[in-house]
């Protein structure tokens, strides 16, 4: 009995001491990455549904608002693919998301086209290139899969230049382009529509003889789509300085009505970290006033974060430290800390806490990188880290970034490390 009681006390202590709740984190990731949120993009207002979900959670933890609610609205342009998405090569229909991606900035297109194959060697010869491009008028260009390592640095630069012309320049006379690849399909989002469509198609060597392309793609472009950041705060003991914790909640949405990009790791997992921290600090009064921001439109080019720093709801100069959580769902190989080299003292402390508490496998240092929302604050001289987890699954910006396969391996230790770090700032 005595042993059992001690065990029970130990379990309760370990459970409550950091307030971290893995089942709550799992629930958030499952919810936000489910089809109900349409990939948190701009098809079926997925971004708004996610924003409302987060706002409700903020309210549940009693976070305070800066205005009449948690929303900071802003507008952005965005290209979307809400309905038709069909690609048939010769007689074989390809599966959206699995076999191919349409470039996020592609316009609508419908019809049957013959093809002109443009090899990489032909691209590198200016005369052949212009002759081939002229001959491709009204047809589809097919660019074979190639390995950049087989080309020199100068050749690679030239290939990139030609590919940019083919994809983005209105003077390309072709009706569209197929880029064949043996690599992973990685999608993105676009605020612009280009004049010609490009499809990236996964293909085997034996499948390179494509004579006919049949397509049906519908896009919908918004030049004034209203999106939003969700902002709340918790009063601390000291109101002179602010701690700011942020994560983007948007993802790529849908590519046609069938291909869903769930964005479990990117970045439902970061939102799970943010909401867990909000939950924790709602019952453990923080040292400083602590602001929680879920940013919109990160995938479109850090647009929500840019809007925030241009229209700040707080004095940016009062921010003692900001942490951006983007991709928090693994941790098998530890974490990477962007700006670790810039704020080396802070970074060293993070490493020390991690070692003292025996938490993560490693805390890796990195310099500046403008690869997520923290960058907008960094450019305004706000001290900040961007932290992401390393190892585990490789799904990224694809249909495989699902909650079912996101392990949240080190989530609890990662959470513990962050709270210990924040508490001594
Ligand atoms: Zn992200």
CSV table of C-alpha atoms and ligand atoms in Angstrom, one decimal:
chain,number,residue,atom,x,y,z
A,1,UNK,CA,0.0,0.0,0.0
A,2,UNK,CA,2.8,2.4,1.0
A,3,UNK,CA,4.6,1.6,-2.2
A,4,UNK,CA,1.5,2.2,-4.2
A,5,UNK,CA,0.9,5.5,-2.6
A,6,UNK,CA,4.4,6.7,-3.2
A,7,UNK,CA,4.1,5.6,-6.8
A,8,UNK,CA,0.8,7.5,-7.1
A,9,UNK,CA,2.3,10.6,-5.6
A,10,UNK,CA,5.3,10.3,-8.0
A,11,UNK,CA,3.1,9.9,-11.0
A,12,UNK,CA,0.9,12.9,-10.0
A,13,UNK,CA,4.0,15.0,-9.3
A,14,UNK,CA,5.6,14.2,-12.6
A,15,UNK,CA,2.3,14.7,-14.4
A,16,UNK,CA,1.4,18.1,-12.9
A,17,UNK,CA,4.8,19.7,-12.4
A,18,UNK,CA,5.1,20.8,-16.0
A,19,UNK,CA,1.4,20.8,-16.9
A,20,UNK,CA,2.2,19.3,-20.3
A,21,UNK,CA,-0.5,17.2,-21.7
A,22,UNK,CA,0.4,14.9,-24.6
A,23,UNK,CA,-3.1,13.8,-25.2
A,24,UNK,CA,-4.1,17.5,-25.6
A,25,UNK,CA,-1.2,18.0,-28.1
A,26,UNK,CA,-2.4,14.9,-30.0
A,27,UNK,CA,-5.9,16.1,-30.1
A,28,UNK,CA,-4.9,19.5,-31.5
A,29,UNK,CA,-2.8,17.9,-34.3
A,30,UNK,CA,-5.5,15.4,-35.1
A,31,UNK,CA,-8.1,18.1,-35.3
A,32,UNK,CA,-6.1,20.7,-37.3
A,33,UNK,CA,-4.7,18.1,-39.8
A,34,UNK,CA,-8.1,16.5,-40.3
A,35,UNK,CA,-10.1,17.0,-43.6
A,36,UNK,CA,-12.5,19.2,-41.6
A,37,UNK,CA,-9.9,22.0,-41.9
A,38,UNK,CA,-9.2,21.5,-45.6
A,39,UNK,CA,-5.4,21.7,-45.1
A,40,UNK,CA,-5.8,25.2,-43.5
A,41,UNK,CA,-5.4,27.0,-46.7
A,42,UNK,CA,-7.7,29.1,-48.8
A,43,UNK,CA,-10.1,26.5,-50.2
A,44,UNK,CA,-13.4,26.2,-48.3
A,45,UNK,CA,-12.0,28.9,-45.9
A,46,UNK,CA,-9.8,26.3,-44.1
A,47,UNK,CA,-7.7,29.0,-42.6
A,48,UNK,CA,-10.7,30.6,-41.0
A,49,UNK,CA,-11.9,27.4,-39.5
A,50,UNK,CA,-8.5,26.8,-37.9
A,51,UNK,CA,-8.4,30.4,-36.7
A,52,UNK,CA,-11.7,29.9,-35.0
A,53,UNK,CA,-10.6,26.7,-33.4
A,54,UNK,CA,-7.4,28.4,-31.9
A,55,UNK,CA,-9.4,31.4,-30.8
A,56,UNK,CA,-11.8,29.1,-28.9
A,57,UNK,CA,-8.8,27.4,-27.2
A,58,UNK,CA,-7.4,30.8,-26.2
A,59,UNK,CA,-10.7,31.8,-24.8
A,60,UNK,CA,-10.9,28.5,-22.8
A,61,UNK,CA,-7.6,29.3,-21.2
A,62,UNK,CA,-8.8,32.8,-20.3
A,63,UNK,CA,-6.2,34.6,-22.5
A,64,UNK,CA,-6.8,38.4,-22.7
A,65,UNK,CA,-7.4,40.2,-26.0
A,66,UNK,CA,-5.8,43.3,-27.3
A,67,UNK,CA,-9.0,44.4,-29.1
A,68,UNK,CA,-12.6,43.1,-28.9
A,69,UNK,CA,-11.5,39.6,-29.8
A,70,UNK,CA,-8.3,37.6,-30.6
A,71,UNK,CA,-8.3,38.3,-34.4
A,72,UNK,CA,-6.0,40.6,-36.2
A,73,UNK,CA,-7.3,40.7,-39.7
A,74,UNK,CA,-5.2,41.3,-42.9
A,75,UNK,CA,-5.6,40.8,-46.6
A,76,UNK,CA,-3.5,38.9,-49.0
A,77,UNK,CA,-3.6,37.7,-52.6
A,78,UNK,CA,-3.6,34.0,-53.2
A,79,UNK,CA,-4.1,31.5,-56.0
A,80,UNK,CA,-6.2,28.4,-55.2
A,81,UNK,CA,-7.4,25.2,-56.9
A,82,UNK,CA,-10.8,24.5,-55.4
A,83,UNK,CA,-12.3,22.0,-57.9
A,84,UNK,CA,-11.1,20.4,-61.2
A,85,UNK,CA,-7.7,18.8,-61.2
A,86,UNK,CA,-7.1,16.2,-63.9
A,87,UNK,CA,-3.9,15.1,-65.7
A,88,UNK,CA,-3.8,12.3,-68.2
A,89,UNK,CA,-0.5,11.3,-69.8
A,90,UNK,CA,-1.0,9.3,-73.0
A,91,UNK,CA,-3.9,7.2,-71.7
A,92,UNK,CA,-3.0,7.0,-68.1
A,93,UNK,CA,-4.7,9.2,-65.6
A,94,UNK,CA,-2.4,10.5,-62.8
A,95,UNK,CA,-3.4,11.0,-59.2
A,96,UNK,CA,-3.2,14.5,-57.9
A,97,UNK,CA,-0.7,14.8,-54.9
A,98,UNK,CA,0.5,11.3,-55.3
A,99,UNK,CA,1.8,11.3,-58.9
A,100,UNK,CA,2.0,15.0,-59.6
A,101,UNK,CA,1.7,18.6,-58.4
A,102,UNK,CA,0.4,21.6,-60.3
A,103,UNK,CA,2.6,24.6,-59.7
A,104,UNK,CA,0.9,26.7,-57.0
A,105,UNK,CA,0.9,29.8,-59.3
A,106,UNK,CA,-0.6,28.0,-62.3
A,107,UNK,CA,-3.6,29.4,-64.2
A,108,UNK,CA,-6.6,27.3,-65.3
A,109,UNK,CA,-6.2,25.1,-68.4
A,110,UNK,CA,-8.3,22.6,-70.2
A,111,UNK,CA,-7.6,20.5,-73.3
A,112,UNK,CA,-5.6,17.9,-75.1
A,113,UNK,CA,-2.0,18.7,-76.2
A,114,UNK,CA,0.8,17.1,-78.1
A,115,UNK,CA,4.3,17.4,-76.6
A,116,UNK,CA,7.8,18.6,-77.4
A,117,UNK,CA,10.6,17.0,-75.4
A,118,UNK,CA,13.3,19.4,-74.3
A,119,UNK,CA,16.4,17.7,-73.0
A,120,UNK,CA,18.8,19.3,-70.5
A,121,UNK,CA,21.6,19.3,-73.1
A,122,UNK,CA,19.3,21.1,-75.5
A,123,UNK,CA,18.6,23.7,-72.8
A,124,UNK,CA,22.3,24.4,-72.5
A,125,UNK,CA,22.7,25.2,-76.1
A,126,UNK,CA,21.1,28.7,-76.9
A,127,UNK,CA,20.4,28.0,-80.6
A,128,UNK,CA,18.7,24.6,-80.0
A,129,UNK,CA,16.8,26.1,-77.1
A,130,UNK,CA,15.2,28.9,-79.0
A,131,UNK,CA,14.4,26.7,-81.9
A,132,UNK,CA,12.9,24.0,-79.6
A,133,UNK,CA,10.8,26.7,-77.7
A,134,UNK,CA,9.5,28.1,-81.0
A,135,UNK,CA,8.5,24.6,-82.2
A,136,UNK,CA,6.6,24.0,-78.9
A,137,UNK,CA,4.1,26.8,-79.5
A,138,UNK,CA,0.7,25.7,-78.3
A,139,UNK,CA,2.0,22.3,-77.2
A,140,UNK,CA,3.3,21.0,-73.9
A,141,UNK,CA,7.1,21.0,-73.1
A,142,UNK,CA,8.3,17.9,-71.4
A,143,UNK,CA,11.5,18.3,-69.4
A,144,UNK,CA,13.1,14.9,-68.5
A,145,UNK,CA,14.1,14.0,-65.0
A,146,UNK,CA,17.8,14.9,-64.4
A,147,UNK,CA,20.4,14.7,-61.7
A,148,UNK,CA,21.9,18.2,-61.0
A,149,UNK,CA,25.0,16.6,-59.7
A,150,UNK,CA,25.9,15.5,-63.3
A,151,UNK,CA,26.2,19.2,-64.2
A,152,UNK,CA,28.7,21.9,-63.3
A,153,UNK,CA,27.8,24.9,-61.1
A,154,UNK,CA,27.6,27.1,-64.2
A,155,UNK,CA,25.4,24.6,-66.0
A,156,UNK,CA,23.1,24.3,-63.0
A,157,UNK,CA,22.7,28.0,-62.9
A,158,UNK,CA,21.9,28.1,-66.6
A,159,UNK,CA,19.3,25.3,-66.2
A,160,UNK,CA,17.6,27.1,-63.4
A,161,UNK,CA,17.5,30.3,-65.5
A,162,UNK,CA,15.9,28.4,-68.4
A,163,UNK,CA,13.4,26.6,-66.1
A,164,UNK,CA,12.4,30.0,-64.6
A,165,UNK,CA,11.9,31.4,-68.1
A,166,UNK,CA,9.8,28.4,-69.1
A,167,UNK,CA,7.6,28.4,-65.9
A,168,UNK,CA,7.2,32.2,-65.3
A,169,UNK,CA,7.8,34.2,-68.5
A,170,UNK,CA,4.8,35.1,-70.7
A,171,UNK,CA,7.0,34.9,-73.8
A,172,UNK,CA,7.3,31.1,-73.5
A,173,UNK,CA,5.2,30.0,-76.5
A,174,UNK,CA,4.4,26.5,-75.1
A,175,UNK,CA,0.9,25.9,-73.7
A,176,UNK,CA,2.4,24.4,-70.5
A,177,UNK,CA,5.2,22.3,-69.1
A,178,UNK,CA,5.7,18.9,-67.5
A,179,UNK,CA,8.7,18.7,-65.3
A,180,UNK,CA,9.5,15.0,-64.8
A,181,UNK,CA,11.1,14.0,-61.6
A,182,UNK,CA,12.3,10.9,-59.7
A,183,UNK,CA,12.5,12.9,-56.5
A,184,UNK,CA,9.9,13.8,-53.8
A,185,UNK,CA,7.0,16.0,-54.6
A,186,UNK,CA,7.0,19.1,-52.5
A,187,UNK,CA,4.2,21.7,-53.0
A,188,UNK,CA,4.0,25.4,-52.0
A,189,UNK,CA,1.6,28.3,-52.1
A,190,UNK,CA,1.5,31.3,-54.3
A,191,UNK,CA,0.2,34.9,-54.2
A,192,UNK,CA,0.7,35.2,-58.0
A,193,UNK,CA,-0.8,33.6,-61.1
A,194,UNK,CA,1.7,33.0,-63.9
A,195,UNK,CA,0.6,32.8,-67.6
A,196,UNK,CA,1.3,29.1,-68.2
A,197,UNK,CA,0.8,26.0,-66.0
A,198,UNK,CA,3.5,23.7,-64.9
A,199,UNK,CA,3.1,20.2,-63.6
A,200,UNK,CA,5.8,18.3,-61.7
A,201,UNK,CA,5.3,14.6,-62.4
A,202,UNK,CA,6.9,11.6,-60.6
A,203,UNK,CA,8.0,9.2,-63.3
A,204,UNK,CA,10.1,6.1,-64.0
A,205,UNK,CA,12.7,5.9,-66.8
A,206,UNK,CA,10.3,3.7,-68.8
A,207,UNK,CA,7.6,6.4,-68.7
A,208,UNK,CA,9.5,9.2,-70.3
A,209,UNK,CA,7.8,8.8,-73.7
A,210,UNK,CA,4.8,11.1,-73.3
A,211,UNK,CA,3.2,12.0,-76.6
A,212,UNK,CA,-0.1,13.4,-75.4
A,213,UNK,CA,-1.2,15.4,-72.4
A,214,UNK,CA,-4.8,15.9,-71.4
A,215,UNK,CA,-5.5,18.4,-68.6
A,216,UNK,CA,-8.4,20.0,-66.8
A,217,UNK,CA,-7.4,22.4,-64.0
A,218,UNK,CA,-9.5,25.2,-62.5
A,219,UNK,CA,-7.9,27.9,-60.4
A,220,UNK,CA,-9.5,30.7,-58.4
A,221,UNK,CA,-7.4,33.7,-57.7
A,222,UNK,CA,-8.2,36.1,-54.9
A,223,UNK,CA,-6.5,39.5,-54.8
A,224,UNK,CA,-8.0,40.5,-51.5
A,225,UNK,CA,-8.4,37.4,-49.4
A,226,UNK,CA,-9.0,38.2,-45.8
A,227,UNK,CA,-6.9,36.1,-43.4
A,228,UNK,CA,-6.0,36.7,-39.8
A,229,UNK,CA,-3.5,36.3,-37.0
A,230,UNK,CA,-4.8,35.1,-33.6
A,231,UNK,CA,-3.3,37.1,-30.7
A,232,UNK,CA,-3.8,36.8,-26.9
A,233,UNK,CA,-1.8,37.4,-23.8
A,234,UNK,CA,-1.4,36.4,-20.1
A,235,UNK,CA,-0.4,39.0,-17.5
A,236,UNK,CA,2.9,38.3,-15.8
A,237,UNK,CA,4.4,39.4,-12.5
A,238,UNK,CA,6.5,42.0,-14.4
A,239,UNK,CA,4.8,44.1,-17.0
A,240,UNK,CA,7.9,46.0,-18.2
A,241,UNK,CA,9.0,43.3,-20.7
A,242,UNK,CA,7.2,40.8,-22.9
A,243,UNK,CA,7.8,37.2,-23.8
A,244,UNK,CA,6.3,36.3,-27.2
A,245,UNK,CA,5.5,32.8,-28.3
A,246,UNK,CA,4.4,32.2,-31.9
A,247,UNK,CA,3.5,29.4,-34.4
A,248,UNK,CA,1.9,29.6,-37.8
A,249,UNK,CA,-1.4,27.7,-38.2
A,250,UNK,CA,-1.9,28.0,-42.0
A,251,UNK,CA,-0.8,25.3,-44.4
A,252,UNK,CA,-1.1,24.7,-48.2
A,253,UNK,CA,-4.8,23.7,-48.3
A,254,UNK,CA,-6.2,21.6,-51.2
A,255,UNK,CA,-4.9,21.0,-54.7
A,256,UNK,CA,-8.2,20.2,-56.4
A,257,UNK,CA,-11.1,18.6,-54.6
A,258,UNK,CA,-9.2,15.4,-53.8
A,259,UNK,CA,-5.6,16.2,-52.8
A,260,UNK,CA,-5.4,17.4,-49.2
A,261,UNK,CA,-2.2,18.7,-47.6
A,262,UNK,CA,-2.8,18.1,-43.9
A,263,UNK,CA,0.2,19.9,-42.5
A,264,UNK,CA,0.4,17.9,-39.3
A,265,UNK,CA,4.1,18.5,-38.6
A,266,UNK,CA,4.0,21.8,-40.5
A,267,UNK,CA,2.5,23.3,-38.4
A,268,UNK,CA,-0.3,21.8,-36.4
A,269,UNK,CA,2.5,20.5,-34.2
A,270,UNK,CA,3.8,24.0,-33.5
A,271,UNK,CA,0.3,25.2,-32.7
A,272,UNK,CA,0.0,22.2,-30.3
A,273,UNK,CA,3.2,23.5,-28.6
A,274,UNK,CA,1.8,27.1,-28.5
A,275,UNK,CA,-1.6,26.0,-27.1
A,276,UNK,CA,0.1,23.7,-24.5
A,277,UNK,CA,2.2,26.7,-23.4
A,278,UNK,CA,-0.9,28.9,-23.2
A,279,UNK,CA,-2.6,26.2,-21.1
A,280,UNK,CA,0.5,25.9,-18.8
A,281,UNK,CA,0.9,29.7,-18.3
A,282,UNK,CA,-2.8,30.2,-17.7
A,283,UNK,CA,-2.4,28.3,-14.4
A,284,UNK,CA,1.3,29.1,-13.7
A,285,UNK,CA,1.5,32.9,-13.7
A,286,UNK,CA,4.5,33.8,-15.9
A,287,UNK,CA,7.3,36.1,-14.9
A,288,UNK,CA,6.6,38.5,-17.7
A,289,UNK,CA,3.5,39.4,-19.7
A,290,UNK,CA,3.4,36.6,-22.2
A,291,UNK,CA,1.9,37.1,-25.7
A,292,UNK,CA,0.7,34.1,-27.8
A,293,UNK,CA,0.4,34.6,-31.5
A,294,UNK,CA,-0.8,32.0,-34.1
A,295,UNK,CA,0.1,33.5,-37.5
A,296,UNK,CA,-1.8,33.2,-40.8
A,297,UNK,CA,-0.4,33.1,-44.3
A,298,UNK,CA,3.2,32.0,-43.4
A,299,UNK,CA,3.3,29.6,-46.3
A,300,UNK,CA,2.4,32.5,-48.7
A,301,UNK,CA,5.6,34.3,-47.6
A,302,UNK,CA,5.4,35.2,-43.9
A,303,UNK,CA,2.5,37.6,-44.7
A,304,UNK,CA,0.7,37.4,-41.3
A,305,UNK,CA,4.0,38.0,-39.4
A,306,UNK,CA,4.9,40.9,-41.7
A,307,UNK,CA,1.5,42.4,-41.1
A,308,UNK,CA,2.0,42.1,-37.3
A,309,UNK,CA,5.4,43.8,-37.2
A,310,UNK,CA,4.0,46.6,-39.5
A,311,UNK,CA,0.8,46.9,-37.3
A,312,UNK,CA,2.1,45.7,-33.9
A,313,UNK,CA,-0.4,45.3,-31.1
A,314,UNK,CA,2.6,45.5,-28.6
A,315,UNK,CA,5.7,47.6,-28.4
A,316,UNK,CA,8.3,45.5,-30.3
A,317,UNK,CA,11.1,47.1,-28.3
A,318,UNK,CA,9.6,45.7,-25.1
A,319,UNK,CA,10.0,42.1,-26.3
A,320,UNK,CA,12.6,40.4,-24.1
A,321,UNK,CA,12.6,37.3,-26.2
A,322,UNK,CA,10.4,35.6,-28.9
A,323,UNK,CA,10.3,31.9,-29.8
A,324,UNK,CA,8.8,30.6,-33.0
A,325,UNK,CA,7.7,27.0,-33.2
A,326,UNK,CA,7.4,25.7,-36.7
A,327,UNK,CA,7.6,21.9,-37.1
A,328,UNK,CA,7.6,20.5,-33.6
A,329,UNK,CA,6.3,16.9,-34.2
A,330,UNK,CA,9.4,14.7,-34.0
A,331,UNK,CA,12.7,15.4,-32.1
A,332,UNK,CA,14.3,11.9,-32.5
A,333,UNK,CA,17.5,13.8,-33.4
A,334,UNK,CA,16.9,16.7,-31.1
A,335,UNK,CA,16.1,20.3,-32.1
A,336,UNK,CA,17.7,23.0,-34.3
A,337,UNK,CA,17.9,26.5,-33.1
A,338,UNK,CA,17.9,29.2,-35.8
A,339,UNK,CA,19.6,32.4,-34.4
A,340,UNK,CA,21.5,30.3,-31.9
A,341,UNK,CA,24.7,31.9,-33.2
A,342,UNK,CA,23.2,35.4,-32.9
A,343,UNK,CA,22.0,35.0,-29.2
A,344,UNK,CA,24.8,32.7,-28.1
A,345,UNK,CA,24.3,33.2,-24.4
A,346,UNK,CA,20.7,32.2,-24.6
A,347,UNK,CA,21.6,29.3,-26.8
A,348,UNK,CA,24.3,28.1,-24.3
A,349,UNK,CA,21.7,28.2,-21.5
A,350,UNK,CA,19.3,26.2,-23.6
A,351,UNK,CA,22.0,23.6,-24.1
A,352,UNK,CA,22.8,23.6,-20.4
A,353,UNK,CA,19.2,23.1,-19.3
A,354,UNK,CA,18.9,20.3,-21.8
A,355,UNK,CA,22.0,18.5,-20.4
A,356,UNK,CA,21.1,19.1,-16.7
A,357,UNK,CA,17.6,17.7,-17.2
A,358,UNK,CA,18.6,14.9,-19.7
A,359,UNK,CA,15.9,15.9,-22.2
A,360,UNK,CA,16.7,15.9,-25.9
A,361,UNK,CA,19.4,14.0,-27.8
A,362,UNK,CA,20.9,17.3,-29.0
A,363,UNK,CA,20.3,21.1,-29.3
A,364,UNK,CA,21.9,22.2,-32.5
A,365,UNK,CA,23.1,25.6,-33.3
A,366,UNK,CA,22.3,27.5,-36.5
A,367,UNK,CA,22.8,31.1,-37.6
A,368,UNK,CA,20.2,33.5,-39.1
A,369,UNK,CA,17.7,32.1,-41.6
A,370,UNK,CA,14.7,33.9,-43.0
A,371,UNK,CA,12.7,30.7,-43.3
A,372,UNK,CA,9.8,31.3,-40.9
A,373,UNK,CA,7.8,34.0,-39.1
A,374,UNK,CA,10.5,34.9,-36.6
A,375,UNK,CA,12.4,36.5,-39.5
A,376,UNK,CA,10.1,39.5,-39.6
A,377,UNK,CA,10.9,40.2,-35.9
A,378,UNK,CA,14.5,39.5,-36.3
A,379,UNK,CA,14.7,42.2,-39.0
A,380,UNK,CA,13.2,44.6,-36.5
A,381,UNK,CA,16.0,43.7,-34.0
A,382,UNK,CA,13.7,41.6,-31.7
A,383,UNK,CA,15.7,39.0,-29.9
A,384,UNK,CA,14.4,35.6,-31.1
A,385,UNK,CA,14.9,31.9,-31.8
A,386,UNK,CA,13.2,29.8,-34.4
A,387,UNK,CA,13.2,26.2,-33.1
A,388,UNK,CA,12.3,23.1,-35.1
A,389,UNK,CA,12.6,19.4,-34.3
A,390,UNK,CA,15.0,17.0,-36.1
A,391,UNK,CA,14.7,13.4,-37.2
A,392,UNK,CA,11.7,11.1,-37.6
A,393,UNK,CA,9.4,11.3,-40.5
A,394,UNK,CA,10.4,13.1,-43.7
A,395,UNK,CA,7.0,14.2,-44.9
A,396,UNK,CA,7.0,17.9,-45.7
A,397,UNK,CA,4.7,20.0,-47.9
A,398,UNK,CA,3.1,16.9,-49.2
A,399,UNK,CA,0.0,14.7,-48.8
A,400,UNK,CA,1.8,12.5,-46.3
A,401,UNK,CA,2.3,15.0,-43.5
A,402,UNK,CA,-0.6,13.4,-41.6
A,403,UNK,CA,-1.4,13.2,-37.9
A,404,UNK,CA,-1.6,9.4,-38.1
A,405,UNK,CA,2.1,9.2,-38.8
A,406,UNK,CA,3.3,12.1,-36.7
A,407,UNK,CA,5.1,10.6,-33.7
A,408,UNK,CA,5.3,13.6,-31.3
A,409,UNK,CA,8.3,11.5,-30.1
A,410,UNK,CA,10.0,14.1,-27.9
A,411,UNK,CA,7.1,16.5,-27.4
A,412,UNK,CA,7.0,16.2,-23.6
A,413,UNK,CA,10.7,16.7,-23.1
A,414,UNK,CA,10.7,19.5,-25.7
A,415,UNK,CA,7.9,21.3,-23.8
A,416,UNK,CA,9.7,20.9,-20.5
A,417,UNK,CA,12.9,22.3,-22.0
A,418,UNK,CA,11.0,25.4,-23.3
A,419,UNK,CA,9.2,26.1,-20.1
A,420,UNK,CA,12.4,25.8,-18.1
A,421,UNK,CA,14.2,28.1,-20.6
A,422,UNK,CA,11.3,30.7,-20.7
A,423,UNK,CA,11.0,30.7,-16.9
A,424,UNK,CA,14.5,31.9,-16.4
A,425,UNK,CA,14.6,34.6,-19.1
B,1,LIG,ZN1,5.9,25.8,-41.5
